[in-house]
Tab-separated table of C-alpha atoms and ligand atoms in Angstrom:
chain	number	residue	atom	x	y	z
D	5	UNK	CA	-0.185	-0.201	0.225
D	6	UNK	CA	2.562	2.280	0.953
D	7	UNK	CA	5.042	1.443	-1.426
D	8	UNK	CA	3.261	1.977	-4.186
D	9	UNK	CA	2.295	5.296	-3.389
D	10	UNK	CA	5.812	6.078	-2.873
D	11	UNK	CA	6.675	5.126	-6.528
D	12	UNK	CA	3.914	7.492	-7.292
D	13	UNK	CA	5.617	10.453	-5.117
D	14	UNK	CA	9.271	9.928	-5.226
D	15	UNK	CA	10.214	10.012	-8.540
D	16	UNK	CA	8.646	13.730	-9.395
D	17	UNK	CA	10.079	14.654	-6.052
D	18	UNK	CA	13.440	13.671	-7.003
D	19	UNK	CA	13.540	13.933	-11.048
D	20	UNK	CA	17.522	13.478	-11.165
D	21	UNK	CA	17.451	10.255	-9.401
D	22	UNK	CA	16.378	6.994	-10.269
D	23	UNK	CA	13.775	5.362	-8.021
D	24	UNK	CA	13.008	1.580	-8.326
D	25	UNK	CA	10.367	-0.227	-6.540
D	26	UNK	CA	10.901	-3.965	-5.471
D	27	UNK	CA	8.219	-6.190	-4.224
D	28	UNK	CA	8.663	-9.748	-2.843
D	29	UNK	CA	9.031	-11.193	-6.355
D	30	UNK	CA	12.253	-9.312	-6.683
D	31	UNK	CA	13.553	-9.572	-2.970
D	32	UNK	CA	12.476	-11.653	-0.193
D	33	UNK	CA	13.796	-9.977	2.615
D	34	UNK	CA	13.701	-13.125	4.771
D	35	UNK	CA	16.624	-14.586	2.443
D	36	UNK	CA	19.653	-13.096	4.016
D	37	UNK	CA	22.374	-13.802	0.971
D	38	UNK	CA	20.075	-12.845	-1.443
D	39	UNK	CA	18.879	-9.821	0.158
D	40	UNK	CA	22.803	-8.550	0.607
D	41	UNK	CA	23.549	-9.744	-2.887
D	42	UNK	CA	20.623	-7.961	-4.518
D	43	UNK	CA	21.317	-4.620	-2.731
D	44	UNK	CA	24.811	-4.882	-3.346
D	45	UNK	CA	24.589	-5.064	-6.996
D	46	UNK	CA	21.971	-2.255	-7.116
D	47	UNK	CA	24.542	0.121	-5.296
D	48	UNK	CA	21.487	2.401	-3.873
D	49	UNK	CA	22.223	5.646	-1.907
D	50	UNK	CA	18.810	5.180	0.143
D	51	UNK	CA	16.874	2.137	1.083
D	52	UNK	CA	13.360	2.647	1.871
D	53	UNK	CA	12.282	-0.324	3.725
D	54	UNK	CA	8.576	-0.549	3.673
D	55	UNK	CA	8.120	-4.428	3.251
D	56	UNK	CA	6.741	-6.021	6.473
D	57	UNK	CA	4.426	-8.947	7.829
D	58	UNK	CA	1.571	-6.200	8.400
D	59	UNK	CA	-1.374	-8.367	9.334
D	60	UNK	CA	-1.234	-7.608	13.011
D	61	UNK	CA	-3.798	-10.591	14.078
D	62	UNK	CA	-1.722	-12.787	11.714
D	63	UNK	CA	1.432	-11.708	13.425
D	64	UNK	CA	-0.012	-12.892	16.954
D	65	UNK	CA	-0.761	-16.265	15.357
D	66	UNK	CA	2.314	-16.963	13.250
D	67	UNK	CA	5.034	-15.067	15.752
D	68	UNK	CA	7.865	-17.035	14.341
D	69	UNK	CA	6.912	-15.487	10.636
D	70	UNK	CA	6.671	-12.095	12.308
D	71	UNK	CA	10.071	-11.983	13.398
D	72	UNK	CA	11.313	-13.862	10.824
D	73	UNK	CA	10.048	-11.022	8.240
D	74	UNK	CA	9.757	-7.709	10.537
D	75	UNK	CA	12.946	-8.551	12.644
D	76	UNK	CA	15.467	-10.624	10.691
D	77	UNK	CA	14.188	-9.529	7.387
D	78	UNK	CA	14.833	-5.913	8.727
D	79	UNK	CA	18.321	-6.743	9.702
D	80	UNK	CA	19.243	-8.366	6.487
D	81	UNK	CA	18.091	-5.090	4.913
D	82	UNK	CA	20.114	-2.967	7.409
D	83	UNK	CA	23.493	-5.219	7.094
D	84	UNK	CA	22.688	-5.019	3.014
D	85	UNK	CA	22.759	-1.039	3.077
D	86	UNK	CA	25.661	-0.825	5.644
D	87	UNK	CA	27.663	-2.850	3.169
D	88	UNK	CA	27.353	-0.528	0.302
D	89	UNK	CA	27.152	2.684	2.506
D	90	UNK	CA	23.441	3.343	1.710
D	91	UNK	CA	21.241	5.147	4.259
D	92	UNK	CA	17.904	3.474	5.433
D	93	UNK	CA	14.429	4.732	5.949
D	94	UNK	CA	12.491	2.224	7.863
D	95	UNK	CA	8.717	2.435	8.625
D	96	UNK	CA	7.740	1.529	12.164
D	97	UNK	CA	4.486	1.813	14.179
D	98	UNK	CA	2.522	3.457	16.794
D	99	UNK	CA	2.023	-0.097	17.874
D	100	UNK	CA	5.518	-0.199	19.883
D	101	UNK	CA	3.525	1.692	22.466
D	102	UNK	CA	1.237	0.415	25.176
D	103	UNK	CA	-1.100	3.457	25.048
D	104	UNK	CA	-0.882	3.842	28.906
D	105	UNK	CA	0.382	7.561	28.569
D	106	UNK	CA	-2.807	8.793	27.327
D	107	UNK	CA	-1.009	11.891	25.756
D	108	UNK	CA	0.408	12.265	22.322
D	109	UNK	CA	3.678	9.796	22.047
D	110	UNK	CA	6.905	11.657	21.451
D	111	UNK	CA	9.771	9.915	19.783
D	112	UNK	CA	12.012	9.440	23.027
D	113	UNK	CA	9.138	7.841	25.237
D	114	UNK	CA	10.057	4.025	25.874
D	115	UNK	CA	8.249	1.717	23.695
D	116	UNK	CA	6.516	-1.244	25.397
D	117	UNK	CA	4.549	-3.242	22.651
D	118	UNK	CA	1.404	-4.983	23.872
D	119	UNK	CA	1.389	-7.306	20.584
D	120	UNK	CA	3.653	-9.761	18.570
D	121	UNK	CA	3.528	-7.039	15.434
D	122	UNK	CA	4.592	-4.335	17.826
D	123	UNK	CA	7.401	-6.271	19.251
D	124	UNK	CA	8.730	-7.427	15.890
D	125	UNK	CA	8.911	-4.098	14.309
D	126	UNK	CA	10.752	-2.617	17.472
D	127	UNK	CA	13.302	-5.333	16.837
D	128	UNK	CA	13.402	-3.861	13.302
D	129	UNK	CA	13.910	-0.565	14.481
D	130	UNK	CA	16.742	-1.946	16.798
D	131	UNK	CA	18.568	-3.585	13.965
D	132	UNK	CA	18.186	-0.423	11.807
D	133	UNK	CA	19.824	1.594	14.607
D	134	UNK	CA	22.750	-1.035	15.174
D	135	UNK	CA	23.589	-1.674	11.565
D	136	UNK	CA	23.138	1.978	9.695
D	137	UNK	CA	24.693	5.127	10.529
D	138	UNK	CA	22.159	8.011	10.011
D	139	UNK	CA	19.234	5.764	9.843
D	140	UNK	CA	15.977	7.470	9.693
D	141	UNK	CA	12.971	5.528	11.325
D	142	UNK	CA	9.486	6.613	10.720
D	143	UNK	CA	6.835	5.519	13.123
D	144	UNK	CA	3.361	5.968	11.697
D	145	UNK	CA	-0.331	4.562	12.293
D	146	UNK	CA	-3.713	3.563	11.065
D	147	UNK	CA	-2.674	3.701	7.364
D	148	UNK	CA	-4.849	3.650	4.179
D	149	UNK	CA	-4.470	4.072	0.732
D	150	UNK	CA	-5.598	3.223	-2.660
D	151	UNK	CA	-3.183	0.074	-3.175
D	152	UNK	CA	-4.358	-2.637	-0.757
D	153	UNK	CA	-6.720	-3.890	1.781
D	154	UNK	CA	-7.462	-1.492	4.727
D	155	UNK	CA	-9.834	-0.198	7.073
D	156	UNK	CA	-11.843	1.954	4.710
D	157	UNK	CA	-12.450	-0.443	2.057
D	158	UNK	CA	-13.159	-2.864	4.673
D	159	UNK	CA	-15.940	-0.654	5.952
D	160	UNK	CA	-17.270	0.133	2.725
D	161	UNK	CA	-17.323	-3.625	1.732
D	162	UNK	CA	-19.533	-4.404	5.032
D	163	UNK	CA	-21.518	-1.910	4.672
D	164	UNK	CA	-22.657	-2.940	1.289
D	165	UNK	CA	-23.418	-6.568	2.924
D	166	UNK	CA	-25.109	-5.479	6.106
D	167	UNK	CA	-27.397	-3.003	7.437
D	168	UNK	CA	-25.814	-2.544	11.055
D	169	UNK	CA	-21.847	-2.758	11.654
D	170	UNK	CA	-20.150	-3.027	14.995
D	171	UNK	CA	-16.920	-0.754	15.470
D	172	UNK	CA	-14.346	-0.518	18.208
D	173	UNK	CA	-14.885	2.465	20.151
D	174	UNK	CA	-11.810	2.255	22.816
D	175	UNK	CA	-8.860	2.814	20.777
D	176	UNK	CA	-7.781	6.362	19.977
D	177	UNK	CA	-5.261	7.170	16.989
D	178	UNK	CA	-4.856	8.957	13.737
D	179	UNK	CA	-5.890	7.591	10.452
D	180	UNK	CA	-3.042	8.394	7.781
D	181	UNK	CA	-3.295	8.410	4.252
D	182	UNK	CA	-0.398	6.918	2.660
D	183	UNK	CA	-0.365	9.713	-0.254
D	184	UNK	CA	0.275	12.144	2.680
D	185	UNK	CA	2.881	9.766	4.311
D	186	UNK	CA	4.626	9.338	1.381
D	187	UNK	CA	4.898	13.077	0.834
D	188	UNK	CA	6.217	13.720	4.444
D	189	UNK	CA	8.762	10.893	3.587
D	190	UNK	CA	9.988	12.630	0.534
D	191	UNK	CA	10.567	16.030	2.538
D	192	UNK	CA	12.156	14.120	5.659
D	193	UNK	CA	14.517	12.705	2.803
D	194	UNK	CA	15.291	16.035	1.110
D	195	UNK	CA	16.075	17.444	4.609
D	196	UNK	CA	18.353	14.469	5.183
D	197	UNK	CA	16.998	13.851	8.273
D	198	UNK	CA	18.166	11.140	10.684
D	199	UNK	CA	17.049	9.360	13.936
D	200	UNK	CA	13.322	8.919	14.878
D	201	UNK	CA	10.276	10.937	13.268
D	202	UNK	CA	6.645	10.483	14.087
D	203	UNK	CA	4.240	10.868	11.123
D	204	UNK	CA	0.711	10.897	11.072
D	205	UNK	CA	-2.163	12.875	9.931
D	206	UNK	CA	-3.298	15.601	12.409
D	207	UNK	CA	-6.492	15.156	14.928
D	208	UNK	CA	-7.560	11.853	16.319
D	209	UNK	CA	-10.513	9.491	16.699
D	210	UNK	CA	-11.564	6.008	17.385
D	211	UNK	CA	-12.306	3.431	14.926
D	212	UNK	CA	-15.830	3.909	15.221
D	213	UNK	CA	-15.763	7.427	14.894
D	214	UNK	CA	-13.504	7.028	11.824
D	215	UNK	CA	-16.019	4.480	10.602
D	216	UNK	CA	-18.823	6.844	10.736
D	217	UNK	CA	-16.896	9.481	8.716
D	218	UNK	CA	-16.016	6.940	6.040
D	219	UNK	CA	-20.022	6.204	5.765
D	220	UNK	CA	-20.753	9.800	5.807
D	221	UNK	CA	-18.337	10.693	3.103
D	222	UNK	CA	-19.581	7.916	0.810
D	223	UNK	CA	-23.063	8.407	1.306
D	224	UNK	CA	-23.778	5.300	3.043
D	225	UNK	CA	-24.705	6.789	6.507
D	226	UNK	CA	-28.167	5.009	6.429
D	227	UNK	CA	-25.922	2.032	7.548
D	228	UNK	CA	-26.263	1.975	11.333
D	229	UNK	CA	-23.062	1.887	13.478
D	230	UNK	CA	-23.015	0.396	17.055
D	231	UNK	CA	-19.875	1.091	19.222
D	232	UNK	CA	-18.284	-2.000	20.835
D	233	UNK	CA	-15.071	-2.588	23.150
D	234	UNK	CA	-11.931	-4.141	21.959
D	235	UNK	CA	-13.011	-6.869	24.274
D	236	UNK	CA	-16.424	-7.734	22.440
D	237	UNK	CA	-14.475	-7.591	19.069
D	238	UNK	CA	-12.326	-10.400	20.530
D	239	UNK	CA	-9.456	-10.003	17.889
D	240	UNK	CA	-6.088	-11.991	18.816
D	241	UNK	CA	-3.842	-8.975	19.094
D	242	UNK	CA	-4.032	-6.544	21.721
D	243	UNK	CA	-4.179	-3.186	20.555
D	244	UNK	CA	-2.977	0.149	22.578
D	245	UNK	CA	-6.342	2.035	23.907
D	246	UNK	CA	-4.113	5.068	22.850
D	247	UNK	CA	-1.512	5.523	20.215
D	248	UNK	CA	-1.556	9.041	19.076
D	249	UNK	CA	1.649	10.294	17.783
D	250	UNK	CA	3.070	13.642	18.830
D	251	UNK	CA	4.419	14.933	15.047
D	252	UNK	CA	5.952	18.313	16.466
D	253	UNK	CA	9.568	17.346	15.637
D	254	UNK	CA	8.406	16.847	11.877
D	255	UNK	CA	6.957	20.110	12.046
D	256	UNK	CA	10.219	21.760	13.790
D	257	UNK	CA	12.475	20.373	11.652
D	258	UNK	CA	10.921	20.451	8.093
D	259	UNK	CA	8.156	23.159	8.294
D	260	UNK	CA	5.820	20.391	7.587
D	261	UNK	CA	2.191	19.423	9.159
D	262	UNK	CA	-0.004	16.972	7.759
D	263	UNK	CA	-3.537	17.868	6.913
D	264	UNK	CA	-6.342	16.881	9.377
D	265	UNK	CA	-7.234	13.180	8.665
D	266	UNK	CA	-10.654	13.985	7.878
D	267	UNK	CA	-9.634	16.304	4.956
D	268	UNK	CA	-7.455	13.392	3.832
D	269	UNK	CA	-10.245	11.054	4.213
D	270	UNK	CA	-12.411	13.009	1.833
D	271	UNK	CA	-9.600	13.280	-0.790
D	272	UNK	CA	-9.163	9.698	-0.463
D	273	UNK	CA	-12.862	8.636	-0.789
D	274	UNK	CA	-13.244	11.047	-3.866
D	275	UNK	CA	-10.971	8.905	-5.463
D	276	UNK	CA	-12.933	5.673	-5.084
D	277	UNK	CA	-15.379	4.577	-7.488
D	278	UNK	CA	-18.843	3.369	-6.271
Z	6	LIG	N1	-0.944	-0.474	7.602
Z	6	LIG	C1	-0.674	0.057	8.744
Z	6	LIG	O1	-1.773	0.789	9.111
Z	6	LIG	C2	0.714	0.567	9.399
Z	6	LIG	C3	0.748	1.419	10.297
Z	6	LIG	C4	2.229	1.396	10.903
Z	6	LIG	C5	3.250	1.421	10.258
Z	6	LIG	N2	2.896	0.582	9.240
Z	6	LIG	C6	4.454	0.305	8.628
Z	6	LIG	O2	4.352	0.643	7.250
Z	6	LIG	C7	5.030	0.078	6.107
Z	6	LIG	C8	3.932	0.109	5.172
Z	6	LIG	O3	2.758	-0.804	5.529
Z	6	LIG	P1	1.483	-1.172	4.233
Z	6	LIG	O4	0.442	-0.929	4.971
Z	6	LIG	O5	1.757	-0.183	3.138
Z	6	LIG	O6	1.987	-2.733	4.469
Z	6	LIG	P2	1.304	-3.684	3.077
Z	6	LIG	O7	0.613	-2.839	2.056
Z	6	LIG	O8	1.168	-4.717	3.811
Z	6	LIG	O9	2.798	-3.730	1.950
Z	6	LIG	C9	4.087	-4.805	2.646
Z	6	LIG	C10	4.831	-5.344	1.840
Z	6	LIG	O10	5.679	-6.033	2.151
Z	6	LIG	C11	5.484	-7.329	1.214
Z	6	LIG	N3	6.405	-8.435	2.102
Z	6	LIG	C12	5.962	-9.206	2.860
Z	6	LIG	N4	6.957	-9.862	3.344
Z	6	LIG	C13	7.982	-9.683	2.721
Z	6	LIG	C14	9.069	-10.403	2.722
Z	6	LIG	N5	9.632	-11.408	3.187
Z	6	LIG	N6	10.031	-9.764	1.426
Z	6	LIG	C15	9.811	-8.754	0.763
Z	6	LIG	N7	8.596	-8.258	1.034
Z	6	LIG	C16	7.519	-9.031	1.731
Z	6	LIG	C17	4.135	-7.508	1.208
Z	6	LIG	O11	4.046	-8.634	0.143
Z	6	LIG	P3	2.830	-9.352	-0.005
Z	6	LIG	O12	1.557	-8.624	0.314
Z	6	LIG	O13	2.701	-10.269	-0.979
Z	6	LIG	O14	2.746	-10.290	1.640
Z	6	LIG	C18	3.568	-6.261	0.966
Z	6	LIG	O15	3.922	-5.915	-0.526
Z	6	LIG	C19	5.173	-1.551	6.974
Z	6	LIG	O16	6.669	-1.276	7.477
Z	6	LIG	C20	4.446	-1.340	8.313
Z	6	LIG	O17	4.875	-2.141	9.164
Z	6	LIG	C21	1.948	0.303	8.667
């Protein structure tokens, strides 16, 4: 999802550079030797590492695979990049936090992931910090975009099938449009930023209020939405009840503030065919 939007945003932002996108067919990051050989052969200046096992409940049920892809896979990418002197931009997650702070998380707040996905992505952060000098780690959250399954498309699909939807109302975060995130990544690269940055669309909501906004903007607000608790929802992976990211470091260092999630959602929905 993010990778394909990056391939739309980066080439016009860096017209003098060659931007190459690889998917799992070109590079399986679980394979250490292949990953190192592939990246070495290309000799890039920057590796933007967005590949991951992103199914949060899947990770809970397949812990070994989660760590093989998100942890060890990231080690292979970091090792390969360090061998050819490339910078690494690594995408990480709000799920490295446990939610107990109840105030927007800063980059230097101590992580304490509640689920396997968060732990495996944090492992990835540690490998990147260990192997790559000047690496950039971008933590983001609640992504949706044009290229892939996401909460918005899932709500719209369910709304076509049912008259009543139940949506979790005790998790707070900031839905983030992958196009806006891709643009922020290009700005951070231009500023040669390094260290950890939090990047998300502005303002916060619960999945329930996000769901209501999706239905309203799609003209489907005749569908009834019932707020439920995470416990009632009964997903395998525990999620933080509050994982809003403080993005002031991004604003201070680059002048960029992402627009409110409701504006981004409106634009995204206008691109969908009903
Ligand atoms: N989605 C979110 O809400 C969210 C929130 C916070 C952070 N992030 C992070 O942001 C990044 C982008 O997320 P996204 O939602 O765009 O993810 P996505 O759509 O699931 O894309 C991840 C890609 O990685 C590929 N992949 C999986 N295993 C691989 C392997 N062993 N080698 C190479 N490629 C592999 C996947 O291929 P297959 O589809 O074939 O498996 C998929 O194309 C990820 O690092 C994610 O952890 C996402």
